[in-house]
mmCIF file of N, CA, C and O in Angstrom:
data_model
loop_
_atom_site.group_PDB
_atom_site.id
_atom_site.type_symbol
_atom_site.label_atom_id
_atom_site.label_comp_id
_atom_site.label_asym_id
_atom_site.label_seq_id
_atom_site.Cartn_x
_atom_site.Cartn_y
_atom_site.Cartn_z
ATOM 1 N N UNK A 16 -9.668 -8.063 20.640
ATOM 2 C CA UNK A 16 -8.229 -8.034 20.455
ATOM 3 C C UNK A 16 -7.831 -8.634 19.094
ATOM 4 O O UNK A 16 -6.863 -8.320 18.402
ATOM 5 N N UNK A 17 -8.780 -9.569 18.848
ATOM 6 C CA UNK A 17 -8.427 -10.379 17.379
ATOM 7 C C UNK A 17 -8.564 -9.531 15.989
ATOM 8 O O UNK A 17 -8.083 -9.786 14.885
ATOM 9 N N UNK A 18 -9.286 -8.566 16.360
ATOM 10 C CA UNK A 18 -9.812 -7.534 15.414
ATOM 11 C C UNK A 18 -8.424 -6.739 14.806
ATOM 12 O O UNK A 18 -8.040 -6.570 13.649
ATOM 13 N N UNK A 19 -7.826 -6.313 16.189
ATOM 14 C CA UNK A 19 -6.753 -4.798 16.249
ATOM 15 C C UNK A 19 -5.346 -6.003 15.163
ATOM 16 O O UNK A 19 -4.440 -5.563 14.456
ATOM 17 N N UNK A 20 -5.701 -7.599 15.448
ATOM 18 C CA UNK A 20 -4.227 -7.771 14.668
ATOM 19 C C UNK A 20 -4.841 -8.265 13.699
ATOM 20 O O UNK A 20 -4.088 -9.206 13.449
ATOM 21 N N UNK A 21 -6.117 -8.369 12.545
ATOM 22 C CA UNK A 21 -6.481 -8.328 11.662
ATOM 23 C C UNK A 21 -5.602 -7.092 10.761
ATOM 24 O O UNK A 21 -4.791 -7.146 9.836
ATOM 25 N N UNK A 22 -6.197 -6.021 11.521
ATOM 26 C CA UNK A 22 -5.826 -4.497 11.151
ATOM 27 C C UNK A 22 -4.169 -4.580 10.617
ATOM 28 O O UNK A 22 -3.749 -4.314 9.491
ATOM 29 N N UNK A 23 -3.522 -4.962 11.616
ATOM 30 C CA UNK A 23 -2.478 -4.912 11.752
ATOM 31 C C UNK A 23 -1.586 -5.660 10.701
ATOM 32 O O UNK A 23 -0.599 -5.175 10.146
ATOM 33 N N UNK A 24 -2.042 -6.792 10.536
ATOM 34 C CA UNK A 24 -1.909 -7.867 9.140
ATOM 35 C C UNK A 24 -2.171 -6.945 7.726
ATOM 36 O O UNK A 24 -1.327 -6.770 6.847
ATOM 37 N N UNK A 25 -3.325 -6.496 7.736
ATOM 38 C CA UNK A 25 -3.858 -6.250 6.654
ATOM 39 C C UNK A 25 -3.246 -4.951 6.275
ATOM 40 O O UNK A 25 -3.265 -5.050 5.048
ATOM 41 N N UNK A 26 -2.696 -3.754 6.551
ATOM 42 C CA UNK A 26 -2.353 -2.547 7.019
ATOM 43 C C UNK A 26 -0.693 -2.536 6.710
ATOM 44 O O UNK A 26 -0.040 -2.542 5.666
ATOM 45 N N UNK A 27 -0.285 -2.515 8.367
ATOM 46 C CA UNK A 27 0.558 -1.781 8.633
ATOM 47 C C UNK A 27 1.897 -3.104 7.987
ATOM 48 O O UNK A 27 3.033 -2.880 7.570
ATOM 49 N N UNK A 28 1.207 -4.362 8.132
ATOM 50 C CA UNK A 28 2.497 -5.687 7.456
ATOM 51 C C UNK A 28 2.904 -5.068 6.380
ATOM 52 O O UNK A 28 4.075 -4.716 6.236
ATOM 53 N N UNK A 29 1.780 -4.828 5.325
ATOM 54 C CA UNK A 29 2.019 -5.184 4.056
ATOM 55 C C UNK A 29 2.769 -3.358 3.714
ATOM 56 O O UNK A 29 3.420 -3.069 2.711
ATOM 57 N N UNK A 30 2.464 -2.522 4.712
ATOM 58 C CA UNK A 30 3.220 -1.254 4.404
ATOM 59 C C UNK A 30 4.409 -1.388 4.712
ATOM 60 O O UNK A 30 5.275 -0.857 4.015
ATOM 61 N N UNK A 31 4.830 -2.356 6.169
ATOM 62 C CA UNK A 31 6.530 -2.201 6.365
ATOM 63 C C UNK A 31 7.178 -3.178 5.869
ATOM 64 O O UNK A 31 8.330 -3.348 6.269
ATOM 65 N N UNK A 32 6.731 -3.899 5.072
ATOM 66 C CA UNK A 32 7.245 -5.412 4.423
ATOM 67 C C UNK A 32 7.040 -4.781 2.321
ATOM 68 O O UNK A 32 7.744 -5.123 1.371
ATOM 69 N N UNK A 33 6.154 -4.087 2.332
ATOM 70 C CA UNK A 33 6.549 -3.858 0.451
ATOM 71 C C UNK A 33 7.185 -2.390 0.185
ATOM 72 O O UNK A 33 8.014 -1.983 -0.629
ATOM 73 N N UNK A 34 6.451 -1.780 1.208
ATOM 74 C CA UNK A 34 7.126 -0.297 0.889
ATOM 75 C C UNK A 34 8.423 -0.388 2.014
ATOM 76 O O UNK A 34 8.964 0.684 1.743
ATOM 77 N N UNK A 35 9.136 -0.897 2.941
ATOM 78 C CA UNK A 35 9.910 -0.536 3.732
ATOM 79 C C UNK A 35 9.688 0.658 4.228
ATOM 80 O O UNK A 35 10.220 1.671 3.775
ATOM 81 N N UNK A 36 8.576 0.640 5.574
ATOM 82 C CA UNK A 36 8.079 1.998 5.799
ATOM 83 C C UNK A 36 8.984 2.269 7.191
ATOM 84 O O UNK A 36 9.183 3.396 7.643
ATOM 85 N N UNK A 37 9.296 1.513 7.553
ATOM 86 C CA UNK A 37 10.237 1.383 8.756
ATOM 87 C C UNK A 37 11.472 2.211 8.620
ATOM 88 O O UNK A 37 11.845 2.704 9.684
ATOM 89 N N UNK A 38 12.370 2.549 7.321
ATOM 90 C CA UNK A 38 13.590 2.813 6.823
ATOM 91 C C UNK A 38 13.078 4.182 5.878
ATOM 92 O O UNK A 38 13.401 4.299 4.696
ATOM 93 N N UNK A 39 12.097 5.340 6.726
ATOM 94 C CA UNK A 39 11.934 6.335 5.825
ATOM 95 C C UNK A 39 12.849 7.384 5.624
ATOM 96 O O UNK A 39 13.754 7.667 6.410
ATOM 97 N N UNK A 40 12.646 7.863 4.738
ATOM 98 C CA UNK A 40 13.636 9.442 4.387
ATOM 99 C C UNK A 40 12.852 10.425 4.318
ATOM 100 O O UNK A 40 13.201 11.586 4.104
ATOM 101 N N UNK A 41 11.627 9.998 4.511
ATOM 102 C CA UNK A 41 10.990 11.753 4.208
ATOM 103 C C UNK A 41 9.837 11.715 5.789
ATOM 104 O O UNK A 41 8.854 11.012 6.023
ATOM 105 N N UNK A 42 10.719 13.120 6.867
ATOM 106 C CA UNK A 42 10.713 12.557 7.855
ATOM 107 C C UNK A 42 10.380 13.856 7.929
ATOM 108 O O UNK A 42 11.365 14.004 8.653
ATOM 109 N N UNK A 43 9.862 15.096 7.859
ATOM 110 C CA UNK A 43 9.410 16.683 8.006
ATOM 111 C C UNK A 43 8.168 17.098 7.158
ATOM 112 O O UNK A 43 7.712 16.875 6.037
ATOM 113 N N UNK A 44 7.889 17.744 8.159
ATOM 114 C CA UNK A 44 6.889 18.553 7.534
ATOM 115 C C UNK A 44 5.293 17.069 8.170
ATOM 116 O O UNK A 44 5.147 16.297 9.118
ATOM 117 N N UNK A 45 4.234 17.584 6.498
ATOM 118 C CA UNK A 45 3.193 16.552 6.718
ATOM 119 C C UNK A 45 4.044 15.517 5.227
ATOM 120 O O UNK A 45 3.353 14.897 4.419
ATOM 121 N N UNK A 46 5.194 15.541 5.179
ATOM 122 C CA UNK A 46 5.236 14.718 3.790
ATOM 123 C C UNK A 46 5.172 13.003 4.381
ATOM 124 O O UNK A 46 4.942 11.991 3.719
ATOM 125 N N UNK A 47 5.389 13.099 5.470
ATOM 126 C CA UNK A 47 5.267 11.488 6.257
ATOM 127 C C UNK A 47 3.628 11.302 6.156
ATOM 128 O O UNK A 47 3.168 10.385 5.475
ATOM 129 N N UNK A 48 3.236 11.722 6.482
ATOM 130 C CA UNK A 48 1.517 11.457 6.791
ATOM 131 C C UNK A 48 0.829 10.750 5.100
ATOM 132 O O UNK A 48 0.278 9.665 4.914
ATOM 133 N N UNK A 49 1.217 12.136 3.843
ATOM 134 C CA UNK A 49 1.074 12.285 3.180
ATOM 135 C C UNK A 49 1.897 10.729 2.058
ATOM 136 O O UNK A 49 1.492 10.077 1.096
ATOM 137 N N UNK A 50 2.587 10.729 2.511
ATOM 138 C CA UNK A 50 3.498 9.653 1.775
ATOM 139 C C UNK A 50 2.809 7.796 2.279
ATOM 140 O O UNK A 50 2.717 6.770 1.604
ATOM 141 N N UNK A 51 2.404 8.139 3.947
ATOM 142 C CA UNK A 51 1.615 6.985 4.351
ATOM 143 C C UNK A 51 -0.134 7.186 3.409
ATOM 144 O O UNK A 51 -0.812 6.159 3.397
ATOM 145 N N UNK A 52 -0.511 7.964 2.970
ATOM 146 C CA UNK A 52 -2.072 8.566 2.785
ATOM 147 C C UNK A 52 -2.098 7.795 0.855
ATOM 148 O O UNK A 52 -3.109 7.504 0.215
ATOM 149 N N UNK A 53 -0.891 7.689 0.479
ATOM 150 C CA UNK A 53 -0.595 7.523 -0.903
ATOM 151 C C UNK A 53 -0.189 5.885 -0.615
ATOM 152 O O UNK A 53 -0.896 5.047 -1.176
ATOM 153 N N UNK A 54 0.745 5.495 0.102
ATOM 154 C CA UNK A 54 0.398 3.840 -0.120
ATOM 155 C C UNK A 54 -0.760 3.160 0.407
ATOM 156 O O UNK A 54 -1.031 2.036 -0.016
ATOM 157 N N UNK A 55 -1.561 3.787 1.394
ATOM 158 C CA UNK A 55 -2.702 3.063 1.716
ATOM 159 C C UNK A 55 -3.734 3.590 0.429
ATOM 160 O O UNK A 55 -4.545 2.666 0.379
ATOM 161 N N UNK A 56 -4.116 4.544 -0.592
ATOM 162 C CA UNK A 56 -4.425 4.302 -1.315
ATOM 163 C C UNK A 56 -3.840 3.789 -2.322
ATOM 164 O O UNK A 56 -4.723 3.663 -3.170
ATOM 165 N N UNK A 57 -2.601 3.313 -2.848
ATOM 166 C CA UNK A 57 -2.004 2.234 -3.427
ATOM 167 C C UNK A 57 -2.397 0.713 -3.248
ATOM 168 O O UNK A 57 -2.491 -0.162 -4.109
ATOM 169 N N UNK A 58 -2.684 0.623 -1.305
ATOM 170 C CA UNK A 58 -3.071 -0.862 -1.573
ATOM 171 C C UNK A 58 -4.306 -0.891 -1.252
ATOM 172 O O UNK A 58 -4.661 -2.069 -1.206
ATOM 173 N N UNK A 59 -5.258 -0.094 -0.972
ATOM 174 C CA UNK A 59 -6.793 -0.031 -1.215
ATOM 175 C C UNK A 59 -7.005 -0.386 -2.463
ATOM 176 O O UNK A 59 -7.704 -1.387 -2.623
ATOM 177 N N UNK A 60 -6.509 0.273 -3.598
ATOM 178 C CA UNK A 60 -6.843 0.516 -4.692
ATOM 179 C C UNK A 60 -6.418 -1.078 -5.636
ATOM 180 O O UNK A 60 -7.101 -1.569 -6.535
ATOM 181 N N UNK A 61 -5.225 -1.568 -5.134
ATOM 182 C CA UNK A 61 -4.870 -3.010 -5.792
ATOM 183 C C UNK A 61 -6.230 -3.827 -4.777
ATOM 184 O O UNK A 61 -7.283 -4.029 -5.383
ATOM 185 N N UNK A 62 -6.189 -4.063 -3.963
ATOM 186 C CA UNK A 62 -7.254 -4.834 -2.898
ATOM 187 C C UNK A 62 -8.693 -5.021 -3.548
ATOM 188 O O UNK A 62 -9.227 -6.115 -3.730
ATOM 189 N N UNK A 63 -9.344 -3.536 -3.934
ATOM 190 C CA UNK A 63 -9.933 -3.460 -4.636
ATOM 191 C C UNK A 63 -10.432 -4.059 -6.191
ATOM 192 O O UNK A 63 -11.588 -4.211 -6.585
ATOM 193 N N UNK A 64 -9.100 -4.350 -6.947
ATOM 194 C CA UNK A 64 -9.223 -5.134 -7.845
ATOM 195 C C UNK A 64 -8.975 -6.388 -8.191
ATOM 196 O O UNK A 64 -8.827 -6.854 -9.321
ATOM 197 N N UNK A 65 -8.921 -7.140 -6.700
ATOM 198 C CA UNK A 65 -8.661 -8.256 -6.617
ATOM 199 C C UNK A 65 -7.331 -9.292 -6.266
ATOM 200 O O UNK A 65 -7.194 -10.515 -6.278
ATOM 201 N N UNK A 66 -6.262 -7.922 -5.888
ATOM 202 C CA UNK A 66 -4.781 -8.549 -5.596
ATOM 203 C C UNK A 66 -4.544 -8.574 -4.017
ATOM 204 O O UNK A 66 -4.531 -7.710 -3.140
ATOM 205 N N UNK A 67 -4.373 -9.878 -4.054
ATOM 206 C CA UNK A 67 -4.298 -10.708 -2.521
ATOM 207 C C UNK A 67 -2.969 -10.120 -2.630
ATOM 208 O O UNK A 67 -2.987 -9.093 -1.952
ATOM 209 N N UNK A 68 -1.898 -10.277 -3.128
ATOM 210 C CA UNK A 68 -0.268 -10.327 -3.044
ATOM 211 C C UNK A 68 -0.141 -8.411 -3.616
ATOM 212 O O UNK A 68 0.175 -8.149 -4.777
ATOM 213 N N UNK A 69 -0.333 -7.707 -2.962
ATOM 214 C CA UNK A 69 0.981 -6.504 -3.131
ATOM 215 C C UNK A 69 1.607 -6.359 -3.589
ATOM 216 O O UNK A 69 1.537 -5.780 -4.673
ATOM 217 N N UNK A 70 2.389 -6.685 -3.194
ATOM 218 C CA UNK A 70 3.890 -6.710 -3.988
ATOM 219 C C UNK A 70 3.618 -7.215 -5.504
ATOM 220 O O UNK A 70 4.108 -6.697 -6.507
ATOM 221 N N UNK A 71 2.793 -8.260 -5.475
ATOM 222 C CA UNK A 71 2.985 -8.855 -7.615
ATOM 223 C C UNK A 71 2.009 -7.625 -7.693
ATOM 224 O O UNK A 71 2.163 -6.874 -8.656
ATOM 225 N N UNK A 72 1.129 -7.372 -6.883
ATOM 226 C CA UNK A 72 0.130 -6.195 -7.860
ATOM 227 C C UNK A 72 0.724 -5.211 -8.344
ATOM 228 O O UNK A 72 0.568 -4.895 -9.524
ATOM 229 N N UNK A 73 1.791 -4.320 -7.224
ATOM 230 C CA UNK A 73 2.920 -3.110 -7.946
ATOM 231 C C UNK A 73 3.643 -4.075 -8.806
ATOM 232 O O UNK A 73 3.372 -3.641 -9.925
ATOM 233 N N UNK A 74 4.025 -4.602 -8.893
ATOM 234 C CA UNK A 74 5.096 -5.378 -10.218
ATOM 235 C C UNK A 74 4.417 -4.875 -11.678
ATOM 236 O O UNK A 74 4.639 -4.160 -12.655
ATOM 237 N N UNK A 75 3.263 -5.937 -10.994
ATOM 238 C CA UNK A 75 2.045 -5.701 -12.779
ATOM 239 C C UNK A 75 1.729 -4.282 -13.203
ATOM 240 O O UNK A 75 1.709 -3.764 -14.320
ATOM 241 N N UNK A 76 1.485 -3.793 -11.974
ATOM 242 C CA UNK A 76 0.829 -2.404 -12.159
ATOM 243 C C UNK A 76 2.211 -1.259 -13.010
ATOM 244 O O UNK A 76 2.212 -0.262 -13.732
ATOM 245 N N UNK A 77 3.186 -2.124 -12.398
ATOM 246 C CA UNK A 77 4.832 -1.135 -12.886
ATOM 247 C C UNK A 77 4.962 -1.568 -14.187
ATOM 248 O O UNK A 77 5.857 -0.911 -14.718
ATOM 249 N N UNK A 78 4.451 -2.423 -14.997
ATOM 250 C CA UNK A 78 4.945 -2.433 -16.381
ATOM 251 C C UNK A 78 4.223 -1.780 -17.011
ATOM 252 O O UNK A 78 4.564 -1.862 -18.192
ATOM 253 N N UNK A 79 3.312 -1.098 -16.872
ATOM 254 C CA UNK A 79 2.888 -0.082 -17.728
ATOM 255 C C UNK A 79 1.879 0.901 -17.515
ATOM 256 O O UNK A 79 0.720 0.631 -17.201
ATOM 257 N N UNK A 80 2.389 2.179 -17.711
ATOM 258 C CA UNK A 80 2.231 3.516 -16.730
ATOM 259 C C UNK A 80 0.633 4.005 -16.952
ATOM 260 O O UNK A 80 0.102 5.031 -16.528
ATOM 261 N N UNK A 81 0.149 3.106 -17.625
ATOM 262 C CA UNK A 81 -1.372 3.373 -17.424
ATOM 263 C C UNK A 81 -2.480 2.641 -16.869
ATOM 264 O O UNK A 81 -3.667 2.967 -16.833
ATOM 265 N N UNK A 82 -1.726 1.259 -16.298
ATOM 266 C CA UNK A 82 -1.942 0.836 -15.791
ATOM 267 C C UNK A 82 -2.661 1.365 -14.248
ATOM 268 O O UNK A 82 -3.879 1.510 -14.149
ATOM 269 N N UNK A 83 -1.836 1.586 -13.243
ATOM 270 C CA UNK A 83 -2.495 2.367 -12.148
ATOM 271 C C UNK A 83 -3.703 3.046 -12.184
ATOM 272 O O UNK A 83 -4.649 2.756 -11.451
ATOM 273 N N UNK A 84 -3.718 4.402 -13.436
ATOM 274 C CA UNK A 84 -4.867 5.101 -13.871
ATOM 275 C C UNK A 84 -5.816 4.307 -14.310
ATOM 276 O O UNK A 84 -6.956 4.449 -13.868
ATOM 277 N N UNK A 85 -5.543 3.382 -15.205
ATOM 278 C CA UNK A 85 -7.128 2.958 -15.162
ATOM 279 C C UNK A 85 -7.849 2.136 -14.016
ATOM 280 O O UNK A 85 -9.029 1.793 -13.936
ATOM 281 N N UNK A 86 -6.551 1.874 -12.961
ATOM 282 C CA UNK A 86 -7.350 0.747 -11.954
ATOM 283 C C UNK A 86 -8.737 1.729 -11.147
ATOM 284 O O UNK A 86 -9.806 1.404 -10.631
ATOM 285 N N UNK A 87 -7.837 3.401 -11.447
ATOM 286 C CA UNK A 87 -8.630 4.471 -10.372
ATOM 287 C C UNK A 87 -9.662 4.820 -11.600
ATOM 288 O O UNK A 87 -10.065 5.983 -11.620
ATOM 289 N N UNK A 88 -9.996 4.185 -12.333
ATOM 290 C CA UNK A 88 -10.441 4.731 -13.932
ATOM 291 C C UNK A 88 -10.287 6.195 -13.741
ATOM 292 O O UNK A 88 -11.150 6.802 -13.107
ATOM 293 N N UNK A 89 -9.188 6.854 -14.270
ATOM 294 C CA UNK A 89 -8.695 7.641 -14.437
ATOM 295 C C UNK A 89 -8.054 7.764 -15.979
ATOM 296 O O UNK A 89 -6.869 7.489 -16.164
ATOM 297 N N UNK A 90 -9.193 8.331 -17.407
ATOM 298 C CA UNK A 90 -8.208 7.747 -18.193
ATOM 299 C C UNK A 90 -7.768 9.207 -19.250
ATOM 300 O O UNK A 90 -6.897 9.103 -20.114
#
């Protein structure tokens, strides 16, 4: 049971607490699935490089637009 609210912490908190996933607008089609499929690789991808805090990682990552791409080394 301790496992499922690990998950739950790690996951679904930090999706309805930085993205406000609770308060969506894009509610048809697969664009919901698709829109959840893009912030969990958003915070895989910060996690990955070492950002405990979310939220400051999009901050940092938002000042400059090449930022993101190179985290995916994408350049």
């Amino acid at each position: 049971m301790r496992d499922r609210w690990g998950i739950e912490n790690k996951i679904h908190h930090v999706r309805d607490t930085v993205y406000a996933e609770d308060a969506p607008r894009v509610r048809t089609g697969t664009a919901p699935r698709a829109m959840a499929t893009l912030r969990n690789l958003a915070i895989g991808a910060l996690r990955l490089t070492g950002h405990d805090n979310i939220a400051a990682g999009l901050r940092h990552h938002a000042r400059d637009a090449s930022r993101p791409l190179a985290t995916l080394d994408i350049t």
